[in-house]
Amino acid sequence: MAEAILEIDLDAIRANWRALDAHSAATVETGAVVKADAYGLGMEKVAPALAAEGARRFFVALAEEGAALRRVLGQGPEIFVFSGHMEGDGPLLADAGLVPLLNSPEQVRRHVTALSGHPFGLQLDSGMNRLGLEPEELGLLRADLPEAPRLVMSHLACADEPDHPMNARQLAAFREMIRGFDAPFSLAATGGILLGPEYHFDLVRPGIGLYGGLPFAEARPVVRLDLPLVQTRALAPGEAVGYSVTWQADRPATIATLSGGYADGILRALSNRGRVFADGIPCPLAGRVSMDLLTADVSHLKDVPGLFELLGPHQSIDDLAADAGTIGYEILTSLGRRYRRVWRGEGPAGEDAA
Ligand SMILES: *Cc1c(COP(=O)(O)O)cnc(C)c1O
């Protein structure tokens, strides 16, 4: 079989949630961000595992994701929608019992008009200039809010850089904006949790750290990806490999052709840059990553294994991201649909006994 095998460790996700939860005081609630299909790993398995571990508040980007998450989790957990209340979202928000994080005066008006009495939260712009109410906008509409928001939140632009002055600036701006509000507050995602207690407020909302990525350096790795060997071939000096012949043998070489390519989310930027591992031995990619295949120089191997590790104990999502000029988030959310997905560990506690 040429299917590459993607192993996803639910126990590691649960352990990462516990570890991040332990970074804040017992009075601080730890939610879970499961947008983009739980960062590409599969919301249907990941969200129930997190709920079993104790997560009660979940975050998605779109109302449609929230509706799908409600079907997975059932009634009970609170589901917040980062994009707020978009035109046409009313029925979805109402039917699935989702809490939109309103982002603009227009969204606030839309919400109170279309869904009067339905809970909402507010997203404030503390300096990132991406989403959220500006201080003046908040000042103008605050007195007219029909009821207390379920959550008042903002997002940090540089939380993965602890020494960046933007962190303290946004903290001060957020504190100023929430003064006098009667609602739970949230500022920290994974990076913010690690910045320390003054960033925690009432609720923290980690995403990437749950899935084993930086900036949570102590995270347990969650994914392992192994690519099957399709064939090896011997090259004479001067022969070249792959599209546009970008790699040329300067000595007799052995090239391994592996199943997995950019259609599977193995970014083409890894061409001639990334590495795979053969029983722990690094093998540089040789030539372009193509749609279904990649090629690696295995001339130095005594034995060529049947499977090569692209992600796993020898190469983290952030290692691979560095070679591709991106971040671990993009490696995860690019993981393809063609992999055979194998779930390790226990999902919800109820399944443990089986
Ligand atoms: C994606 C996202 C998060 C989670 O961020 P991580 O860095 O993955 O922990 C939290 N809050 C908002 C608003 C987000 O968009």
XYZ file of C-alpha atoms and ligand atoms in Angstrom:
369
model
C 0.000 0.000 0.000
C 1.241 3.433 -0.905
C -0.902 5.226 1.677
C 1.168 7.217 4.110
C 0.228 6.708 7.743
C -0.704 9.603 9.977
C -0.868 8.707 13.659
C -2.650 11.139 15.962
C -2.185 10.645 19.690
C -5.300 11.630 21.637
C -3.593 10.889 24.950
C -0.918 13.437 24.072
C -3.591 16.041 23.244
C -5.259 15.370 26.585
C -1.916 15.562 28.392
C -1.119 18.870 26.670
C -4.483 20.300 27.749
C -3.789 19.227 31.350
C -0.288 20.693 31.242
C -1.521 24.030 29.861
C -4.353 24.043 32.401
C -1.736 23.625 35.143
C 0.008 26.820 33.944
C -2.816 28.967 35.282
C -4.412 29.201 38.711
C -7.244 26.855 39.622
C -9.668 29.784 39.339
C -8.774 30.273 35.660
C -10.782 28.157 33.255
C -8.992 26.478 30.337
C -10.976 26.270 27.120
C -9.965 24.677 23.828
C -9.672 26.073 20.306
C -10.771 23.488 17.732
C -11.188 25.700 14.661
C -10.178 24.405 11.214
C -11.136 20.826 12.145
C -8.992 20.921 15.288
C -6.002 22.322 13.377
C -6.418 19.673 10.710
C -6.355 16.724 13.100
C -10.081 15.945 13.174
C -12.566 17.710 15.406
C -14.788 14.647 15.677
C -12.176 12.754 17.658
C -10.276 15.628 19.242
C -13.174 17.624 20.717
C -14.742 14.728 22.670
C -11.290 13.796 24.013
C -10.822 17.373 25.263
C -14.324 17.432 26.725
C -13.564 14.187 28.554
C -10.436 15.806 29.965
C -12.504 18.687 31.340
C -12.756 21.393 28.666
C -16.147 23.094 28.852
C -15.722 26.056 26.520
C -14.755 25.556 22.901
C -13.819 28.029 20.183
C -14.238 27.817 16.417
C -13.765 30.348 13.632
C -17.044 29.961 11.734
C -20.664 29.388 12.700
C -20.695 26.377 10.336
C -17.826 24.825 12.298
C -19.711 25.542 15.497
C -22.807 23.746 14.229
C -20.692 20.700 13.313
C -19.024 20.830 16.721
C -22.408 20.948 18.460
C -23.384 17.713 16.702
C -20.151 16.137 17.966
C -20.320 17.402 21.552
C -24.057 17.448 22.166
C -25.645 19.929 24.538
C -23.632 21.251 27.453
C -20.301 22.721 26.398
C -20.358 26.368 25.411
C -19.220 27.038 21.819
C -17.889 30.469 20.849
C -17.508 31.705 17.271
C -14.543 34.037 16.589
C -15.980 35.510 13.384
C -19.007 36.675 15.351
C -22.459 37.105 13.848
C -22.131 37.296 10.079
C -25.017 38.053 7.747
C -27.148 34.918 7.513
C -25.678 33.209 10.604
C -28.779 33.761 12.749
C -30.492 30.387 12.255
C -27.222 28.453 12.699
C -26.346 30.334 15.879
C -29.838 29.823 17.270
C -30.289 26.162 16.315
C -26.850 25.045 17.480
C -26.800 27.302 20.540
C -23.575 29.062 19.562
C -22.203 32.224 21.148
C -20.915 34.709 18.562
C -18.043 36.940 19.615
C -19.334 40.196 18.125
C -16.621 42.141 16.348
C -18.083 45.422 15.159
C -20.931 47.847 15.879
C -22.612 46.432 12.770
C -22.454 42.878 14.216
C -23.832 44.088 17.539
C -26.782 45.737 15.743
C -27.342 42.649 13.608
C -27.311 40.405 16.660
C -29.708 42.394 18.838
C -32.063 42.810 15.872
C -32.007 39.254 14.546
C -31.483 37.240 17.718
C -32.707 39.312 20.608
C -32.158 37.452 23.883
C -29.589 35.038 22.377
C -26.269 35.067 24.288
C -23.245 36.792 22.784
C -19.680 37.700 23.612
C -17.573 40.660 22.575
C -14.226 40.626 20.827
C -12.143 43.749 21.399
C -9.240 45.067 19.382
C -6.408 45.697 21.824
C -3.919 46.499 19.066
C -3.701 43.683 16.547
C -6.028 45.446 14.111
C -7.521 42.262 12.760
C -10.852 41.710 14.497
C -12.737 43.380 17.271
C -14.314 46.560 18.545
C -12.120 49.629 18.846
C -12.137 51.470 22.187
C -14.282 54.330 20.819
C -16.771 51.888 19.277
C -17.051 50.015 22.554
C -17.569 53.278 24.434
C -20.442 54.233 22.156
C -22.387 50.966 22.287
C -21.602 49.768 25.778
C -24.546 51.446 27.517
C -26.983 49.980 24.978
C -26.007 46.325 25.304
C -29.185 44.368 26.063
C -27.506 42.074 28.594
C -24.086 41.156 29.971
C -21.778 39.429 27.449
C -20.889 35.781 28.100
C -17.243 36.601 27.456
C -15.198 39.673 26.643
C -11.992 38.760 24.837
C -9.106 40.050 22.801
C -6.144 38.466 21.040
C -2.390 39.054 21.322
C -0.338 39.685 18.192
C 3.114 38.754 19.563
C 2.514 36.320 22.428
C 5.060 33.882 20.971
C 7.760 36.517 21.624
C 7.750 37.025 25.413
C 10.000 40.101 25.272
C 8.044 41.908 22.617
C 6.788 45.287 23.934
C 3.491 44.709 22.134
C 2.445 42.220 24.836
C 2.463 44.719 27.689
C 0.906 47.364 25.442
C -2.001 45.093 24.532
C -2.411 43.992 28.157
C -2.736 47.615 29.232
C -5.144 48.411 26.387
C -7.302 45.380 27.234
C -7.394 46.277 30.946
C -8.459 49.799 30.064
C -11.232 48.608 27.752
C -12.753 46.065 30.148
C -12.826 48.405 33.152
C -16.255 48.346 34.772
C -17.538 45.406 32.701
C -19.370 42.602 34.439
C -18.322 39.555 32.384
C -15.646 36.871 32.231
C -12.531 38.055 30.411
C -10.060 36.243 28.138
C -6.853 37.434 26.498
C -4.493 34.457 26.301
C -4.087 31.765 23.646
C -1.160 29.311 23.969
C 1.490 32.040 23.905
C -0.388 34.234 26.364
C -0.693 31.371 28.853
C 3.105 31.147 28.938
C 3.504 34.915 29.430
C 2.303 34.572 33.010
C -0.661 35.078 35.314
C -1.404 38.728 34.533
C -2.372 37.584 31.040
C -4.758 34.841 32.189
C -7.871 36.716 33.418
C -10.846 34.310 33.767
C -10.380 32.008 30.820
C -7.491 30.946 28.589
C -8.023 29.497 25.121
C -5.119 27.390 23.866
C -4.994 25.929 20.376
C -1.565 25.020 18.985
C -0.138 23.929 22.337
C -2.796 21.218 22.570
C -1.616 19.878 19.228
C 2.057 19.752 20.134
C 3.332 23.008 18.616
C 5.432 25.997 19.614
C 5.402 28.215 21.546
C 4.520 25.424 24.029
C 7.995 23.887 23.963
C 7.137 21.248 26.595
C 4.207 19.939 24.576
C 4.017 16.230 23.958
C 4.237 15.520 20.220
C 0.829 14.606 18.837
C 1.418 13.514 15.250
C 3.592 10.967 13.532
C 3.687 10.695 9.758
C 5.395 7.835 7.956
C 5.826 7.680 4.183
C 6.136 4.324 2.384
C 9.079 3.642 0.110
C 7.905 3.094 -3.460
C 11.293 2.356 -5.032
C 14.993 3.116 -4.921
C 17.248 3.819 -7.846
C 20.975 4.155 -8.428
C 22.243 7.317 -10.080
C 25.557 7.835 -11.842
C 27.391 11.128 -11.280
C 25.768 13.845 -13.401
C 22.261 12.320 -13.379
C 19.485 14.518 -12.001
C 16.269 14.036 -10.040
C 12.703 15.216 -10.444
C 10.868 18.100 -12.071
C 13.124 20.816 -13.454
C 16.110 18.604 -12.566
C 17.006 20.735 -9.547
C 19.205 18.107 -7.830
C 22.166 16.501 -9.515
C 24.324 13.640 -8.276
C 27.975 14.653 -7.870
C 28.863 11.023 -7.008
C 27.188 7.640 -7.376
C 23.973 8.093 -5.401
C 20.917 6.164 -4.250
C 17.591 7.946 -4.397
C 14.489 6.740 -2.555
C 11.103 7.647 -3.981
C 8.496 7.998 -1.214
C 4.723 8.151 -1.368
C 3.538 11.601 -0.295
C 3.598 14.984 -1.994
C 2.214 18.466 -1.983
C -1.315 17.146 -2.565
C -0.929 15.657 0.905
C 0.207 18.933 2.423
C 3.933 18.207 2.184
C 4.777 21.732 1.183
C 6.611 22.183 -2.102
C 8.827 24.724 -0.361
C 10.541 21.687 1.232
C 12.075 20.796 -2.150
C 15.843 20.305 -1.684
C 15.474 21.627 1.887
C 13.532 19.208 4.056
C 14.585 15.880 5.509
C 13.034 12.503 6.176
C 14.361 9.993 8.719
C 15.238 6.351 8.121
C 15.260 4.631 11.528
C 16.480 7.913 12.978
C 19.057 8.688 10.271
C 18.396 11.961 8.433
C 18.075 11.790 4.649
C 17.917 15.075 2.742
C 15.160 15.607 0.202
C 16.708 15.591 -3.253
C 14.806 17.425 -5.964
C 11.323 18.896 -6.072
C 8.419 17.683 -3.987
C 5.817 16.661 -6.538
C 2.072 16.103 -6.159
C 2.167 12.500 -4.965
C 5.837 11.718 -4.427
C 9.035 13.013 -2.983
C 12.621 11.891 -3.417
C 15.372 11.636 -0.821
C 19.089 10.956 -0.994
C 19.657 7.674 0.853
C 23.169 6.971 -0.455
C 24.533 6.837 3.107
C 22.080 4.186 4.373
C 23.183 0.585 4.887
C 19.563 -0.563 4.947
C 16.723 1.264 3.264
C 13.576 0.872 5.386
C 10.041 0.469 4.049
C 8.809 3.537 5.901
C 10.404 6.976 6.338
C 9.485 9.345 9.155
C 8.492 12.839 8.033
C 7.007 13.819 11.400
C 7.640 12.060 14.677
C 10.272 11.690 17.383
C 13.097 12.896 15.106
C 11.291 15.773 13.431
C 8.635 17.946 15.036
C 6.033 19.993 13.179
C 8.137 23.059 14.007
C 11.364 21.462 12.696
C 9.653 20.727 9.407
C 8.047 24.173 9.385
C 11.468 25.803 9.766
C 12.713 23.979 6.655
C 9.608 25.078 4.746
C 9.829 28.688 5.908
C 6.540 28.519 7.792
C 5.066 27.704 11.211
C 3.855 24.482 12.811
C 0.249 25.686 12.514
C 0.505 25.562 8.722
C 2.120 22.119 8.724
C -0.802 20.750 10.770
C -3.614 22.480 8.916
C -2.102 21.348 5.586
C -2.124 17.639 6.512
C -3.851 15.898 3.649
C -6.948 13.775 3.380
C -5.206 10.890 1.629
C -3.359 9.656 4.686
C -4.500 6.592 6.537
C -5.353 8.132 9.878
C -4.619 6.009 12.918
C -5.802 7.163 16.318
C -3.645 6.366 19.297
C -4.642 6.621 22.910
C -8.019 6.860 24.439
C -10.652 9.288 23.385
C -13.396 9.997 25.874
C -12.850 8.308 29.237
C -15.886 6.083 28.724
C -14.012 4.181 26.027
C -11.081 3.318 28.287
C -12.560 0.045 29.466
C -12.945 -1.367 25.947
C -6.537 30.641 16.756
C -6.876 31.499 17.907
C -6.559 31.094 19.226
C -5.670 29.914 19.525
O -4.336 30.341 19.306
P -3.079 29.378 19.514
O -1.918 30.238 19.215
O -3.247 28.273 18.510
O -3.120 28.874 20.904
C -7.058 31.854 20.267
N -7.768 32.986 20.042
C -8.048 33.423 18.795
C -8.827 34.681 18.614
C -7.598 32.715 17.687
O -7.863 33.163 16.449
